Coordinates of C-alpha atoms in Angstrom, one line a residue:
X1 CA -34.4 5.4 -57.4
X2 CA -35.0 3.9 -54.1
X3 CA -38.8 4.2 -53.0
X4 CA -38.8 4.1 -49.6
X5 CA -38.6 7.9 -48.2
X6 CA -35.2 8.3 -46.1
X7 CA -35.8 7.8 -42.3
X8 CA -36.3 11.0 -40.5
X9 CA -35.7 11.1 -36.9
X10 CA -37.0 14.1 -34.9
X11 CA -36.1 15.0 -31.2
X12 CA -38.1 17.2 -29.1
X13 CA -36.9 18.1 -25.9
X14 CA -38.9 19.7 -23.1
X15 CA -39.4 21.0 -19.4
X16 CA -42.2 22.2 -18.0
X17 CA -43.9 23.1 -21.1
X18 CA -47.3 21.2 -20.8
X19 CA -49.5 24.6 -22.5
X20 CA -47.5 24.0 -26.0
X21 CA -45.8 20.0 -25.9
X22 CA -49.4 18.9 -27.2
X23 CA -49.4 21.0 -30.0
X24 CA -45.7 20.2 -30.8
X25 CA -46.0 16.4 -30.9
X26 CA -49.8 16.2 -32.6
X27 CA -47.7 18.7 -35.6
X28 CA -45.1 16.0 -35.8
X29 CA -47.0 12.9 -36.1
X30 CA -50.3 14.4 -37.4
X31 CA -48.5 14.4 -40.9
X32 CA -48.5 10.5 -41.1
X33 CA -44.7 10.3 -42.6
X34 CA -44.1 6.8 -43.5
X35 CA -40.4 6.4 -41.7
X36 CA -40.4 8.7 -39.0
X37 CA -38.5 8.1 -35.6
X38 CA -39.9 10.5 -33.2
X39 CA -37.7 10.6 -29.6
X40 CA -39.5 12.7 -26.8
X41 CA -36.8 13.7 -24.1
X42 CA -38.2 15.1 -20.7
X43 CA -36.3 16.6 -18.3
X44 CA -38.1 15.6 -15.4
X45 CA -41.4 18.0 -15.6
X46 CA -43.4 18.6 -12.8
X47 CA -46.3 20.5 -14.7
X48 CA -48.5 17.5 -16.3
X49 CA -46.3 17.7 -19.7
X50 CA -45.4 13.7 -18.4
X51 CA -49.3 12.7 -18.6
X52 CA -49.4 14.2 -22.2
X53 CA -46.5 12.4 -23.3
X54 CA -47.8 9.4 -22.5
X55 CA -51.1 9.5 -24.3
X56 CA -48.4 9.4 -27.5
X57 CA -46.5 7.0 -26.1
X58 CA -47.4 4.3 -28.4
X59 CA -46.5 6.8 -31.8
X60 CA -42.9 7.4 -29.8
X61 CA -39.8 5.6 -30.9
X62 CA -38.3 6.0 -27.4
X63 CA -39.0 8.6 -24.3
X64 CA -38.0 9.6 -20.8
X65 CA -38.6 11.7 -18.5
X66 CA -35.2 12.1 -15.9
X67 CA -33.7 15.3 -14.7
X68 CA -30.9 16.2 -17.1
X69 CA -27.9 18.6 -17.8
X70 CA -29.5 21.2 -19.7
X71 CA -31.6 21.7 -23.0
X72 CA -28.3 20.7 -25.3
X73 CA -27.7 17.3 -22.9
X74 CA -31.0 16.2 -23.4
X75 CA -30.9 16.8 -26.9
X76 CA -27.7 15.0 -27.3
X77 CA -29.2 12.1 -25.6
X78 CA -31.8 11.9 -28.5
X79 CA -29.8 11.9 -30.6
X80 CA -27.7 9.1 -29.5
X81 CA -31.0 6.6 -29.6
X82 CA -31.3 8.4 -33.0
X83 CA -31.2 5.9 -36.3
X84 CA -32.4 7.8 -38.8
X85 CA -30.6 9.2 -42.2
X86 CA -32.2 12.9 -41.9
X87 CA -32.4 14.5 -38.4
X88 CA -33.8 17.5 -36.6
X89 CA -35.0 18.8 -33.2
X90 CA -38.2 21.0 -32.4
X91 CA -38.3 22.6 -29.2
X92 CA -41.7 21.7 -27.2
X93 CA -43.1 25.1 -27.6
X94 CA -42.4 25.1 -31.9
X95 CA -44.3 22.8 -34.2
X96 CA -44.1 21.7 -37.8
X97 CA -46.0 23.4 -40.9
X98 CA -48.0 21.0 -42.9
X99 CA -46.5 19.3 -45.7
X100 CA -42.9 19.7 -43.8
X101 CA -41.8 16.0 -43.3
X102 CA -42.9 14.7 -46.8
X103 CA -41.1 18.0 -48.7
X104 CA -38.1 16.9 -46.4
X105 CA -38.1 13.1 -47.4
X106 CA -38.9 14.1 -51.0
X107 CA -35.8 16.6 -51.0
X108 CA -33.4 14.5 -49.4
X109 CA -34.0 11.5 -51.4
X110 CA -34.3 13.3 -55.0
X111 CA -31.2 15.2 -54.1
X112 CA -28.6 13.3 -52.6
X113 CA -25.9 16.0 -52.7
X114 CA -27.9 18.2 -50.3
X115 CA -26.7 17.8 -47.0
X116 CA -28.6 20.1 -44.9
X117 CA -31.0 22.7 -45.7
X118 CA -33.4 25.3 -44.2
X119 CA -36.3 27.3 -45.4
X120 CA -36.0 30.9 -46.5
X121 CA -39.3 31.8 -44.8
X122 CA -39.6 32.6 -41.0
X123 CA -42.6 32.0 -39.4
X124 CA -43.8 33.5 -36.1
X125 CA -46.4 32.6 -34.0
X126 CA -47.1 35.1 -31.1
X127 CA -48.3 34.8 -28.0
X128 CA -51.3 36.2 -29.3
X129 CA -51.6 33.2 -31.8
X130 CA -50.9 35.9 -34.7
X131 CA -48.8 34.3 -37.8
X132 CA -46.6 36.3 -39.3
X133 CA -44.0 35.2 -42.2
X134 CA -40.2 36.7 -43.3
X135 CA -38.8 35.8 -46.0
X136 CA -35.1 36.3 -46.2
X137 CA -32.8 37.1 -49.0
X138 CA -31.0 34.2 -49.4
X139 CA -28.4 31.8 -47.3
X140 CA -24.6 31.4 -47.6
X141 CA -22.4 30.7 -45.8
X142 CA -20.0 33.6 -46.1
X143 CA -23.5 36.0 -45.5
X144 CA -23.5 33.9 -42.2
X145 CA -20.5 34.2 -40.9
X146 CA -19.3 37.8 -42.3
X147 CA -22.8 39.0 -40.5
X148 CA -22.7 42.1 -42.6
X149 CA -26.8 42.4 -43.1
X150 CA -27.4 42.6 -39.2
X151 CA -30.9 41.2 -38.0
X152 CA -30.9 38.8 -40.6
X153 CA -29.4 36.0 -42.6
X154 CA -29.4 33.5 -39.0
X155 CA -30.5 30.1 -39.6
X156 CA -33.7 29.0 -37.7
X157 CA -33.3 25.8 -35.8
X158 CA -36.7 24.5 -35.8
X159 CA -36.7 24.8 -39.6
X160 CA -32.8 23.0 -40.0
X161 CA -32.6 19.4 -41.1
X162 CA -29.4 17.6 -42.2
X163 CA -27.8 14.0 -43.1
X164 CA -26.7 11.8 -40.3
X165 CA -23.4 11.9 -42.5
X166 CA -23.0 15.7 -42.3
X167 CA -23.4 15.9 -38.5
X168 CA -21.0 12.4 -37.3
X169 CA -18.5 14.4 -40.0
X170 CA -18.7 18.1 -38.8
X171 CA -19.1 17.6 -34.9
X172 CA -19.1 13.6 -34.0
X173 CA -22.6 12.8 -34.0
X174 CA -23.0 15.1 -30.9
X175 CA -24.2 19.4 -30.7
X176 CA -21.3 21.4 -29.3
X177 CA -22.0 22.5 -25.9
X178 CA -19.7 25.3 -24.9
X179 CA -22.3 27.9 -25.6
X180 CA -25.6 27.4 -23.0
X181 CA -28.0 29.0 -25.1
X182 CA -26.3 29.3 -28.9
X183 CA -25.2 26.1 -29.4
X184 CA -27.1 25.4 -32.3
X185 CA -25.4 28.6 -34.2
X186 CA -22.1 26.6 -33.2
X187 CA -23.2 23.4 -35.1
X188 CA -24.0 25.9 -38.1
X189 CA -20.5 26.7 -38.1
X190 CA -19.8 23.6 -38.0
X191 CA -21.8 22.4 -41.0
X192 CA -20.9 25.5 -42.9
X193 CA -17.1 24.1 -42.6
X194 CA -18.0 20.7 -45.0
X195 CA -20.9 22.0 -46.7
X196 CA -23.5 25.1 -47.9
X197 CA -26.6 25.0 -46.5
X198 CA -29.6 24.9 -49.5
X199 CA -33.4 27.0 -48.8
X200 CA -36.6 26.0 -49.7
X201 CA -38.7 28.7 -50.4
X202 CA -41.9 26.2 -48.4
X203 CA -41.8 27.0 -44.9
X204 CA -41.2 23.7 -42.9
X205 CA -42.0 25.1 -38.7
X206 CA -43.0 27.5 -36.6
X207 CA -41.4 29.4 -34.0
X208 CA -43.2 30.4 -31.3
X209 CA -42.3 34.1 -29.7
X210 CA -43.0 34.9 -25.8
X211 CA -42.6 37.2 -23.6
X212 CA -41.2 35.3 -20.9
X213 CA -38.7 33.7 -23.4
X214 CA -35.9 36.0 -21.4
X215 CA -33.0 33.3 -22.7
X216 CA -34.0 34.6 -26.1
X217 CA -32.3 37.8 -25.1
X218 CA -29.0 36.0 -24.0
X219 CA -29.0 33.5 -27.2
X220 CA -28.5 36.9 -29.1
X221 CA -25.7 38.2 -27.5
X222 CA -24.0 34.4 -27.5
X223 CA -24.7 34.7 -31.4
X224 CA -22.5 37.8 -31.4
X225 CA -19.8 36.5 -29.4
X226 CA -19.9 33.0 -31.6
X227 CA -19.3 35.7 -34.3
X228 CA -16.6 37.1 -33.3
X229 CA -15.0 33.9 -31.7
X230 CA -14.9 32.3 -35.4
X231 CA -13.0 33.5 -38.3
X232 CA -14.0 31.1 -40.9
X233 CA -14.8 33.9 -43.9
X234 CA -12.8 36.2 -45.4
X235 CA -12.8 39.7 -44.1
X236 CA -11.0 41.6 -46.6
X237 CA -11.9 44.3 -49.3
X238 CA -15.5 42.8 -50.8
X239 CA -16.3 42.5 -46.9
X240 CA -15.6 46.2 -46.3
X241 CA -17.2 46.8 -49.6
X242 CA -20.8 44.8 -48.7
X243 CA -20.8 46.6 -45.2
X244 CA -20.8 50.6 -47.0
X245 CA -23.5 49.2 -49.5
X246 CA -25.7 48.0 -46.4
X247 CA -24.8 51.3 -44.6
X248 CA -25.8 53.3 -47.2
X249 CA -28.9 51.1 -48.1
X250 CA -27.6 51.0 -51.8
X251 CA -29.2 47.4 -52.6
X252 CA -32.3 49.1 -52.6
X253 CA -31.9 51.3 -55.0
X254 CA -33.3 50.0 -58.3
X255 CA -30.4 51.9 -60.8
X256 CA -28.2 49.8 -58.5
X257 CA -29.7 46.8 -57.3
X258 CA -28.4 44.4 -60.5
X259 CA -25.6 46.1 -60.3
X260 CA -23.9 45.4 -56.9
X261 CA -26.0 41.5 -57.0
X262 CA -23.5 40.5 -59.4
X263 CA -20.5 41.9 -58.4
X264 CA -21.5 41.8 -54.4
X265 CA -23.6 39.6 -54.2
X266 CA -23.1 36.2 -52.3
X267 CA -23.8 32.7 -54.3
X268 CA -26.6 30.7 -52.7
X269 CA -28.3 27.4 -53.9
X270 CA -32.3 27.7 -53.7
X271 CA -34.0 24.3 -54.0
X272 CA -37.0 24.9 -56.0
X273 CA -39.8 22.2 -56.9
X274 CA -39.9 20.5 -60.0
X275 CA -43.2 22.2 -62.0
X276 CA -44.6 18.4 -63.2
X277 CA -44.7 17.7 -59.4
X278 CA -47.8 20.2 -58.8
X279 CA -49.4 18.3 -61.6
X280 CA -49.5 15.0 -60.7
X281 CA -49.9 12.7 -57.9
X282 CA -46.4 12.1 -57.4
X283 CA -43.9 12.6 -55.1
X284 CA -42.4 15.7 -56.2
X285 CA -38.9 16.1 -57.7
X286 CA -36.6 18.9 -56.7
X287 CA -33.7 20.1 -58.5
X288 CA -31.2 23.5 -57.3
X289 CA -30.8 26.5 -59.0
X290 CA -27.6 28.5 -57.8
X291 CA -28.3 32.1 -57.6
X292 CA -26.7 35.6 -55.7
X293 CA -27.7 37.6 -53.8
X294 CA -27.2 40.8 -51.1

């Protein structure tokens, strides 16, 4: 097996963000990944976020700061300088975990049918610098599109990394743009049309919550109305049939809960680590289990 971990590039885009952009940047490179690309796209800030950008300049594949279209331009425009076989963005108030950019180069080199993944865990970080982690159920994507566990089951941007391959195929190389603030749940769609997404039970970023974050509110209802827009999934009988047992709450009853996983359940595909890889010194290996769940 090739050696050399799979270039990553990484774009982080920002505006006026100079409190969090620090933190951002110093979580990418601070993890020392051997064959990262890191791309830094400022939209022309006015706050002092340009001074801090420039104290990394010399860790930076590329930046600029210019006025731009909007957040989805200016990640687009990343990604057009962008070379590397895995890519990503993290928004300039999110930041990696630990440990994410060598479990991502690990993953995608061990496990060349993966083609994009996300982790099952949420993590928060509120404006009160409190952590708190979620653990979904699981990922699929009929559980995505059919949207029958509402509040859950949507896939975290600043945790989603895929092949190069996977996004020139699904949507050109470029993020849709017809949604201002869910374009990222388009390009899941997207993905979702060529390939399942995989979880990783390790959590790979952090989102930050605040209250000033008012587009927040509107990214939800664009989720809705993506929803509804595409009808990629089957909406027939075992649709109907998962939206009474989530009505009822019947997956949580215990006389019922194997029950209605098998015959209800959606098929998901967990990437778990290999157990000699906490062993040794190695790189990990990975290897998928396929499993359901509701």
């Amino acid at each position: 097996m090739n050696t050399v971990p799979p270039r990553i590039s990484l774009i982080t885009v920002n505006y006026n963000q100079a409190p969090f952009i620090q933190q951002t940047i110093e979580s990418v490179l601070s993890q020392g990944y051997p064959n990262l690309e890191y791309i830094v796209i400022d939209g022309g800030s006015t706050d002092g976020s340009v001074d801090i950008i420039q104290k990394y300049e010399s860790q930076l594949a590329y930046w600029v700061s210019e006025p731009d279209e909007g957040q989805y331009h200016a990640i687009n425009k990343g990604f057009e300088r962008a070379s590397g076989e895995v890519l990503g963005w993290i928004n300039s108030d999110d930041f990696l975990l630990p440990g994410c950019l060598g479990a991502l180069g690990s993953i995608f080199q061990s496990l060349p049918d993966v083609q994009w993944l996300t982790s099952r865990m949420l993590v928060i970080c509120s404006e009160y610098g409190v952590l708190q982690a979620h653990s979904d159920a699981g990922m699929s994507g009929d559980a995505y599109c059919e949207n029958v566990r509402r509040g859950s089951n949507f896939i975290q941007q600043e945790q989603t990394f895929w092949r190069r391959s996977l996004f020139d195929k699904a949507v050109g190389g470029q993020i849709p743009t017809r949604h201002s603030h869910a374009a990222d749940m388009d390009l899941w769609f997207h993905f979702f049309q060529h390939s399942d997404c995989h979880v990783v039970d390790i959590p790979l970023a952090c989102l930050r919550q605040r209250a000033d974050q008012r587009w927040r509110h509107a990214a939800g209802r664009e989720q809705d109305r993506v929803l509804r827009e595409e009808h990629l999934c089957d909406h027939g009988l075992v649709t109907q049939l998962r939206r009474l047992v989530y009505s009822a709450g019947l997956q949580n009853a215990p006389v019922l809960r194997s029950l209605l996983r098998r015959t209800l359940g959606y098929s998901a595909q967990k990437i778990v680590m290999d157990a000699d890889g906490l062993l040794s010194g190695d790189p990990p290996s990975w290897h998928v289990n396929e499993y359901k769940f509701l």
